[in-house]
XYZ file of C-alpha atoms in Angstrom:
457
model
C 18.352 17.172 -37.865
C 15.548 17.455 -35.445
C 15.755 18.336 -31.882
C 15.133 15.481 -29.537
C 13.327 17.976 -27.468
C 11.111 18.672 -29.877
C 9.796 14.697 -29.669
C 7.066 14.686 -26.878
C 8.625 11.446 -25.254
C 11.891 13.422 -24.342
C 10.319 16.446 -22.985
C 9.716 15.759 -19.039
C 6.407 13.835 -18.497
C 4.804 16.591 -16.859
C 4.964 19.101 -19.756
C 3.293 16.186 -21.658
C -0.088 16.576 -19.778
C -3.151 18.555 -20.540
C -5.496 20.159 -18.376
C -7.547 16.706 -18.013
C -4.398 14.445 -17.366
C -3.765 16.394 -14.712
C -7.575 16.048 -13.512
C -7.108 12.094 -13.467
C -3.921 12.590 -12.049
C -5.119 14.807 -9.442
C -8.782 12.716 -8.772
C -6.463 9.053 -9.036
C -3.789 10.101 -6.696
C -6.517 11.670 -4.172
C -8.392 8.081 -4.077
C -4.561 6.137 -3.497
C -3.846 9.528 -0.790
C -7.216 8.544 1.038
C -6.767 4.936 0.343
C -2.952 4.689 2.136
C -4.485 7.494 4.845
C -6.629 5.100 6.155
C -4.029 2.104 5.953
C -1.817 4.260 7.776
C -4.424 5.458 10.358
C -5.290 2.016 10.933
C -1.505 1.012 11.908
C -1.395 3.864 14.420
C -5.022 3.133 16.140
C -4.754 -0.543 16.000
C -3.220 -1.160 19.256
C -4.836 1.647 21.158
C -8.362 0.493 19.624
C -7.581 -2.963 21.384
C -6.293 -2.203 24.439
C -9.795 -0.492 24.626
C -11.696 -3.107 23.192
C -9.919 -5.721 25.648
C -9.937 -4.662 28.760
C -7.568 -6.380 31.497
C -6.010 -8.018 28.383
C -1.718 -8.418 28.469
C 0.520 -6.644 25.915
C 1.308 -9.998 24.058
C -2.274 -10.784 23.718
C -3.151 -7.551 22.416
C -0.206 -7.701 19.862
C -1.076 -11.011 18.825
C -4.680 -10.712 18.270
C -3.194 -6.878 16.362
C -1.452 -9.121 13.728
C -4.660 -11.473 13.270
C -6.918 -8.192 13.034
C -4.475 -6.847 10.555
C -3.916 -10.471 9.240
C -8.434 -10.114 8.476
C -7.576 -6.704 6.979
C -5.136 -7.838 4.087
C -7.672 -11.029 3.579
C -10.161 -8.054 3.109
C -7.665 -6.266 1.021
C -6.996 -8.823 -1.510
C -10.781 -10.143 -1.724
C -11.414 -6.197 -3.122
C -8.766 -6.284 -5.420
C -9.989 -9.397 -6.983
C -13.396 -8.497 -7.113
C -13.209 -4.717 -8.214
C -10.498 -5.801 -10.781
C -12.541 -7.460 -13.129
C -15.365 -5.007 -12.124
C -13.543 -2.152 -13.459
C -12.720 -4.227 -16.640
C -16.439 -4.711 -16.871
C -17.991 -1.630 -16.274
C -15.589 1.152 -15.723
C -12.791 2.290 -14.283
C -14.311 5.377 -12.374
C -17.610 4.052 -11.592
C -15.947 1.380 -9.574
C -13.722 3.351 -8.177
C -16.541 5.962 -6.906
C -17.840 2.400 -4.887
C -14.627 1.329 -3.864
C -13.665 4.772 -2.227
C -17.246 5.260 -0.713
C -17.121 1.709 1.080
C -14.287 1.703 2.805
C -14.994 5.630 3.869
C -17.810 4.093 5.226
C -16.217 0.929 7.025
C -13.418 2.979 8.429
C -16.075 5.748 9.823
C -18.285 2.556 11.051
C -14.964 1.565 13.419
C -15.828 4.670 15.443
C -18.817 2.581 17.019
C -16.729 -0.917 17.593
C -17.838 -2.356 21.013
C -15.711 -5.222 20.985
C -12.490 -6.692 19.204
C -14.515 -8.819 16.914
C -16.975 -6.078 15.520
C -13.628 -4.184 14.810
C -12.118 -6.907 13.260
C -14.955 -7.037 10.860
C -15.228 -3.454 9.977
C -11.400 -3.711 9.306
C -12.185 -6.492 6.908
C -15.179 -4.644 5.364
C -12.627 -1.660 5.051
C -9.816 -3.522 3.230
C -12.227 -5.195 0.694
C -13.029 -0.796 -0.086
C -9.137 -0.244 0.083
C -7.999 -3.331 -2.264
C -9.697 -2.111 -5.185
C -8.508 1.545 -5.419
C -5.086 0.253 -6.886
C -5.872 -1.117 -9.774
C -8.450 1.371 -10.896
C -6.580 3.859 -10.350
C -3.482 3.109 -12.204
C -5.578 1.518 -15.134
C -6.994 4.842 -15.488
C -3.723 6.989 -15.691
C -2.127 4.535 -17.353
C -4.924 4.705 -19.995
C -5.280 8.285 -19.961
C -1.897 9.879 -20.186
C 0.583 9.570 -23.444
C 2.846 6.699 -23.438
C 5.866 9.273 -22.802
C 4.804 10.086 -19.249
C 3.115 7.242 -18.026
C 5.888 5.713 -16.113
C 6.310 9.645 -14.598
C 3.015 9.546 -13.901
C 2.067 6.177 -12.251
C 5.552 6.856 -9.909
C 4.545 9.831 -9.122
C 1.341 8.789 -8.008
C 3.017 6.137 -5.170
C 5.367 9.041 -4.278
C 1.907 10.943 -3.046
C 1.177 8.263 -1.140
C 3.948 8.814 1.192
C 1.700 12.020 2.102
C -1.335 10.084 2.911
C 0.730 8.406 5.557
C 2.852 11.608 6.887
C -0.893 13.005 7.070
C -1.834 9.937 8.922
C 0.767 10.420 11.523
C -0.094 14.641 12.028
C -3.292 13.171 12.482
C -2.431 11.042 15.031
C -0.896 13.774 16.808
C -3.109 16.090 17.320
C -5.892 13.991 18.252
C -3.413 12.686 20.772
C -3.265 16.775 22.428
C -6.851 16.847 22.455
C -6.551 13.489 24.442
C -4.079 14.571 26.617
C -5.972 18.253 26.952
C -9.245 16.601 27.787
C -11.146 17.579 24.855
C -11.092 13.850 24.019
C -11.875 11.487 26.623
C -8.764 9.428 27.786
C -8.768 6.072 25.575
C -11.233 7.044 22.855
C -8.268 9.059 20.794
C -8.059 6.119 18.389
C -11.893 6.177 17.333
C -11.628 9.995 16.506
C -8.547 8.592 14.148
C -11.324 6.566 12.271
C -14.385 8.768 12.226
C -11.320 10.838 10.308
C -10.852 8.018 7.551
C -14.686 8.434 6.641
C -13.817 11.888 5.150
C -12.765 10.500 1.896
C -16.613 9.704 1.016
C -16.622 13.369 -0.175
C -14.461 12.526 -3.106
C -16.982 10.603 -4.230
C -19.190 13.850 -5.437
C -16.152 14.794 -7.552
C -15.624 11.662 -9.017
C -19.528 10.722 -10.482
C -19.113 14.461 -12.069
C -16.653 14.666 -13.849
C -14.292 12.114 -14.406
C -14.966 10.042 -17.677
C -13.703 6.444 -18.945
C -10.595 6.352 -20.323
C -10.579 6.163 -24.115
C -9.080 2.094 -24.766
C -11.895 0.712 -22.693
C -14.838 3.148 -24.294
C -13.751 2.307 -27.453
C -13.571 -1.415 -26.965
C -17.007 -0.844 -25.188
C -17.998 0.421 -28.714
C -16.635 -2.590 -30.330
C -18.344 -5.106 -27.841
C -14.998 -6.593 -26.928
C -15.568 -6.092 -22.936
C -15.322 -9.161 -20.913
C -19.121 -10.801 -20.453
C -20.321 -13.466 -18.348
C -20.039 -13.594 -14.821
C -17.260 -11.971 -12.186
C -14.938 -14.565 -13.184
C -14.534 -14.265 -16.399
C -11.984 -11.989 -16.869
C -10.107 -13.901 -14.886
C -10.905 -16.925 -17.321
C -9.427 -14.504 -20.398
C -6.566 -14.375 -18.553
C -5.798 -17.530 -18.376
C -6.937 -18.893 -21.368
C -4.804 -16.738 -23.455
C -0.388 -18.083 -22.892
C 0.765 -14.454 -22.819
C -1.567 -13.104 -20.598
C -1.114 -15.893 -18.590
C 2.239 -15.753 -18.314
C 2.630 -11.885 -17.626
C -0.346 -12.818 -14.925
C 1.746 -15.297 -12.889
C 5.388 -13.588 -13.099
C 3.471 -10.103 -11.882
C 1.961 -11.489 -8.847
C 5.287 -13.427 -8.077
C 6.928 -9.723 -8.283
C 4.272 -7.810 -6.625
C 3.833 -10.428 -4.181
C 7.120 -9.818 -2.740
C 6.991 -6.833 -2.338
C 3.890 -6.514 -0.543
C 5.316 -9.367 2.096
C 7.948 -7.847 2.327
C 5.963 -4.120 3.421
C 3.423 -5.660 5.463
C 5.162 -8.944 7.241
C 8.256 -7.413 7.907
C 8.534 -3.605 7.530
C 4.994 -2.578 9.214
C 6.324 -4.443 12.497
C 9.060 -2.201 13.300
C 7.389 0.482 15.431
C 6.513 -2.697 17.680
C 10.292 -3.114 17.747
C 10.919 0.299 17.999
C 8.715 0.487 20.734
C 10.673 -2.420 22.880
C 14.116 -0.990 22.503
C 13.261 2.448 22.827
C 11.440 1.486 25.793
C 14.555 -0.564 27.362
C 16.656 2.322 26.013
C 15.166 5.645 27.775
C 15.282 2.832 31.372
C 19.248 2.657 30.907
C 19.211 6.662 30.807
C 17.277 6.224 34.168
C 14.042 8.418 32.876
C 11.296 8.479 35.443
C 8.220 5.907 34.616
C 6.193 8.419 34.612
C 8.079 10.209 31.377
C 8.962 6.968 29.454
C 5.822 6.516 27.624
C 5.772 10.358 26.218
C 9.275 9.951 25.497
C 8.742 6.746 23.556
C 5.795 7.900 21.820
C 7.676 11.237 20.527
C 10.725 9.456 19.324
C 8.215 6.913 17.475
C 6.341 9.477 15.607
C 9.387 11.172 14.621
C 11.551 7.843 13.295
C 7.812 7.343 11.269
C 7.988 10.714 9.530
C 11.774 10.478 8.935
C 10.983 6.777 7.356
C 8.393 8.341 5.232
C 10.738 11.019 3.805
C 12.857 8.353 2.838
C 9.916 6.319 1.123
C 9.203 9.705 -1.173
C 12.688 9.555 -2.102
C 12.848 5.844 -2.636
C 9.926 5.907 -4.897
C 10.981 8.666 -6.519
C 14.567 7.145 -7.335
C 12.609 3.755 -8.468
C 11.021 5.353 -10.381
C 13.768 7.197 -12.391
C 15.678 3.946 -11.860
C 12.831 2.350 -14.196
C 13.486 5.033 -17.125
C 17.122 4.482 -17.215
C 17.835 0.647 -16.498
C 14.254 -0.558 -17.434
C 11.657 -2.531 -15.366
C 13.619 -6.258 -14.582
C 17.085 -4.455 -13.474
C 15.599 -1.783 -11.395
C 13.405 -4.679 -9.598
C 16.816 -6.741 -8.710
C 18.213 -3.601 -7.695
C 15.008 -2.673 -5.619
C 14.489 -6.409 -4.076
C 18.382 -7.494 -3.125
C 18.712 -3.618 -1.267
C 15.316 -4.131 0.622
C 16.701 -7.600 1.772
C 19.645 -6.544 3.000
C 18.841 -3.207 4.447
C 15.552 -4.750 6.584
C 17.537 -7.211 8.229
C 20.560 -4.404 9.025
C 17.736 -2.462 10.297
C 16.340 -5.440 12.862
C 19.407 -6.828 13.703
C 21.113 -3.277 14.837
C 18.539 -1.099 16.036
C 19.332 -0.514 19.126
C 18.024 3.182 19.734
C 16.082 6.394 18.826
C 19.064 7.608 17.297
C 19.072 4.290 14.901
C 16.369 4.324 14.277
C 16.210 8.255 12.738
C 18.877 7.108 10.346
C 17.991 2.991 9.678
C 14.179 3.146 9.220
C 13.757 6.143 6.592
C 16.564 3.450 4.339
C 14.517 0.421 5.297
C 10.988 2.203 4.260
C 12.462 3.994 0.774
C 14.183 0.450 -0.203
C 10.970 -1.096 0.873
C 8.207 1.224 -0.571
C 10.544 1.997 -3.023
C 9.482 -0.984 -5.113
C 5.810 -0.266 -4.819
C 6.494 2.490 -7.441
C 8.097 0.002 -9.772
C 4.311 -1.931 -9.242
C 2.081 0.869 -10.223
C 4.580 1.549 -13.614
C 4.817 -2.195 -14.471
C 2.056 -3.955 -13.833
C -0.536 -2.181 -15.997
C 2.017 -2.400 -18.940
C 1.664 -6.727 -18.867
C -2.122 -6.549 -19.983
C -4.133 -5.281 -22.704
C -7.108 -2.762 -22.244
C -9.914 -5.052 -21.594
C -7.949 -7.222 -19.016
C -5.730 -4.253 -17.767
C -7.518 -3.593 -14.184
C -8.373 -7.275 -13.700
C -4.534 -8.485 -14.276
C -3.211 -5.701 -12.004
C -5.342 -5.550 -9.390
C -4.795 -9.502 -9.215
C -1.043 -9.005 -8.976
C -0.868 -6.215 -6.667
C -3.522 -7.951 -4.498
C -2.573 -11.662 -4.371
C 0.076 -10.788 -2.447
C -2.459 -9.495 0.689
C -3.211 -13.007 1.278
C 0.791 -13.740 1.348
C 1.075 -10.771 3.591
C -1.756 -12.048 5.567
C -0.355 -15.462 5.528
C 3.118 -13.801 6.717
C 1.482 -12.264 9.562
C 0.721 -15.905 10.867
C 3.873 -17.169 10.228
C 6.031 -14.169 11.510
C 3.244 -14.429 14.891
C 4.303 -18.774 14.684
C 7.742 -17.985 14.345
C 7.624 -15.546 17.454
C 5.698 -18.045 19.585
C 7.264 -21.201 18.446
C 11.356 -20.407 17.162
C 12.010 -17.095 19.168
C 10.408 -16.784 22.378
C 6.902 -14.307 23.540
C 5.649 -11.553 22.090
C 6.975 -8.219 23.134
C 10.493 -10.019 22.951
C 13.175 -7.973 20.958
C 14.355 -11.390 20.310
C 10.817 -12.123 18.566
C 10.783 -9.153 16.271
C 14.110 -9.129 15.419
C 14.584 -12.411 14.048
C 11.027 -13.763 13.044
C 11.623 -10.645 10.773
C 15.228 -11.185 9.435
C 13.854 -14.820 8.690
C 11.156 -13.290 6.903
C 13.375 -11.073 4.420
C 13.912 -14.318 2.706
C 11.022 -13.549 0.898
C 13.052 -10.973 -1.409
C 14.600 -14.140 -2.893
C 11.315 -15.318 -4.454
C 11.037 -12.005 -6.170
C 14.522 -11.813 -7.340
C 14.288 -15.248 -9.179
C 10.679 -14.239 -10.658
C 12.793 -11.845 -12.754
C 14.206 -14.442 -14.814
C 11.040 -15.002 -16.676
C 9.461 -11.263 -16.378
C 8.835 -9.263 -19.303
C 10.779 -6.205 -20.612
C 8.467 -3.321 -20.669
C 10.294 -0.080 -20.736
C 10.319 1.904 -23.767
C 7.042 0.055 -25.416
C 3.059 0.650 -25.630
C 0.948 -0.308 -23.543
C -0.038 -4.022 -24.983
C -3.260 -5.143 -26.531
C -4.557 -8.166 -28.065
């Protein structure tokens, strides 16, 4: 009887690579590492950026017009994703993702020069349209690059790395904050030197035109004429035209919809919670004024790299949670724990100390799921529709996100008091969470995918 070991798909997915997997691997997760860098440097600079950019402007109104610039971003975000999709179904996976990665290198390096809140906004808009379509390039090209056996390794392994584009983000952040603080930076401009930063990825760009060639599925249907033609749409219009693609197509953005709401309506607000009640908590030890804001600022930074340690591991379990229970199951799992540990998180943090021990659960049941998106959402489409129907489901939900960012700002004005309130952010927040719900009954109709090729027509 043979050894199960000597199968491929039951050795570990990593021995199943060769020496050009692991160049996708490496080029794919360098464009998502760049691509969540520059998310990440953009949550840590946006408030600084406007309290430049507004002078004599309150801390409410800064916050508020923070979730419309970030509310412009994710509008950005998803128009990309749509649009470099079915661009990559068109004409290539890497040649679109060479443009994508160049224009928002560009956009981000552009905020440097932003004179006033509305050329920011705008760059941040320009940016996110760059950022939206790395996604689904990028997984449609590991996806359709590496054997079946290690693709779910692989595409979970590539959100794990993202985690390291955001603990990068936040080094970042603090050592241009020292060379504030030294001098070497003049006082108030630290946040543009965290954007001239983001315009580093551009380099990647040189590696990518070299070397890294079309996956085989879409050359060969290239070959066989079977790409989509006609205009930008019509991908879009194969998708919908056809019941099964069609179905996979609304069930995935339902999924990945939810999840992404969930990230960036309700778990990318709680350093501005964070920031209230570790604020109100270093006054009750009686800290001088003077001290409070260092204070505040070290015990953010550190609750932000303890969260992202606990979105590595989150992913990572995901995505071994996907291998053993299969795609539906691991998404209840994923979506009733992120419901239930985000509002724990907002209705009990209270202090630094919660917060070293709540937010690194809330991010890995939170980001946690994101792995489950990059393994299951290339597996609903064929070849020739693969980048369109992910990016599309992944990116839908940045215009729920954005839309969320409204709400949770209405809720906060209308239901719970003023911005800045602890009662705003706490329970426009745990109102929010209701969103898992969606997700969870989405499942009912999704696909089984583990264990099975990748689908084509």
């Amino acid at each position: 009887m043979a050894n199960l070991s000597d199968n491929p798909k039951h050795r570990p997915w990593w021995t199943q690579l060769n020496g050009y997997h692991w160049f996708v691997m490496i080029v794919a997760s360098l464009a998502w590492f760049f691509d969540c860098l520059d998310q990440r440097l953009f949550s840590l600079a946006r408030n600084p950026a406007l309290k430049s950019l507004m002078p004599g402007a309150e801390a409410g109104e800064i916050q508020a017009v923070g979730k419309e610039v970030t509310a412009l971003f994710l509008v950005g975000w998803g128009i990309g994703g749509m649009i470099f999709g079915a661009l990559g179904d068109r004409y290539g996976r890497s040649k679109m993702l060479t443009v994508t990665v160049l224009l928002y290198s560009v956009f981000t390096g552009l905020s440097f020069f932003s004179h006033y809140y509305w050329d920011f906004a705008i760059y941040r808009f320009l940016t996110g349209v760059g950022v939206g379509g790395v996604f689904g390039l990028a997984v449609a090209l590991i996806a359709e690059t590496v054997p079946d056996g290690a693709r779910a390794g692989a595409l979970g392994t590539l959100q794990v790395l993202s985690t390291v584009g955001n603990i990068s983000a936040a080094f970042i952040k603090m050592g241009i904050d020292n060379l504030e603080a030294g001098g070497t930076i003049a006082p108030g401009n630290g946040w543009r030197w965290l954007f001239l930063v983001g315009a580093l990825p551009a380099f990647l760009v040189f590696f990518i035109r070299g070397h890294l060639k079309e996956p085989e599925p879409w050359l060969k249907l290239k070959r066989e004429g079977r790409l989509p033609t006609g205009g930008i749409f019509a991908p879009y219009a194969a998708l919908l035209s056809d019941k099964r693609w069609r179905h996979n197509l609304i069930v995935g953005a339902i999924i990945a919809s939810t999840g992404v709401v969930g990230l960036w309506a309700i778990g990318e607000y709680a350093v501005d919670l964070q920031r209230i009640v570790f604020r109100k908590h270093f006054e009750g030890l009686g800290m001088a004024p003077a001290d409070i804001d260092k204070a505040m600022n070290a015990a953010v930074s550190k609750a932000y790299l303890l969260s992202m340690v606990g979105a590595a591991l989150g992913m990572s379990f995901f995505t071994w949670l996907c291998g053993k229970l299969g795609r539906r199951a691991s998404f209840a799992v994923g979506f009733t724990s992120a419901a239930v540990i985000t509002a724990l998180v907002y209705w009990k943090m209270n202090s630094p100390m919660d917060a070293y021990w709540m937010t690194p659960l809330m991010s890995g049941a939170q980001l946690g799921i994101l792995a489950g998106f990059a393994i299951y959402l290339p597996e609903l489409f064929p070849s020739r529709l693969r980048s369109t129907g992910t990016s599309f489901c992944y990116n839908l939900g940045r215009f729920a996100a954005a839309g969320g960012s409204f709400f949770s700002a209405a809720l906060a004005k209308g239901a719970y008091g003023q911005f800045g309130s602890p009662v705003m952010e706490r329970y426009s927040a745990m109102t929010m969470c209701a969103i898992y719900i969606v997700g969870i009954i989405a499942l009912l109709w999704a696909p089984e995918t583990k264990g099975k090729p990748l689908p084509e027509d």
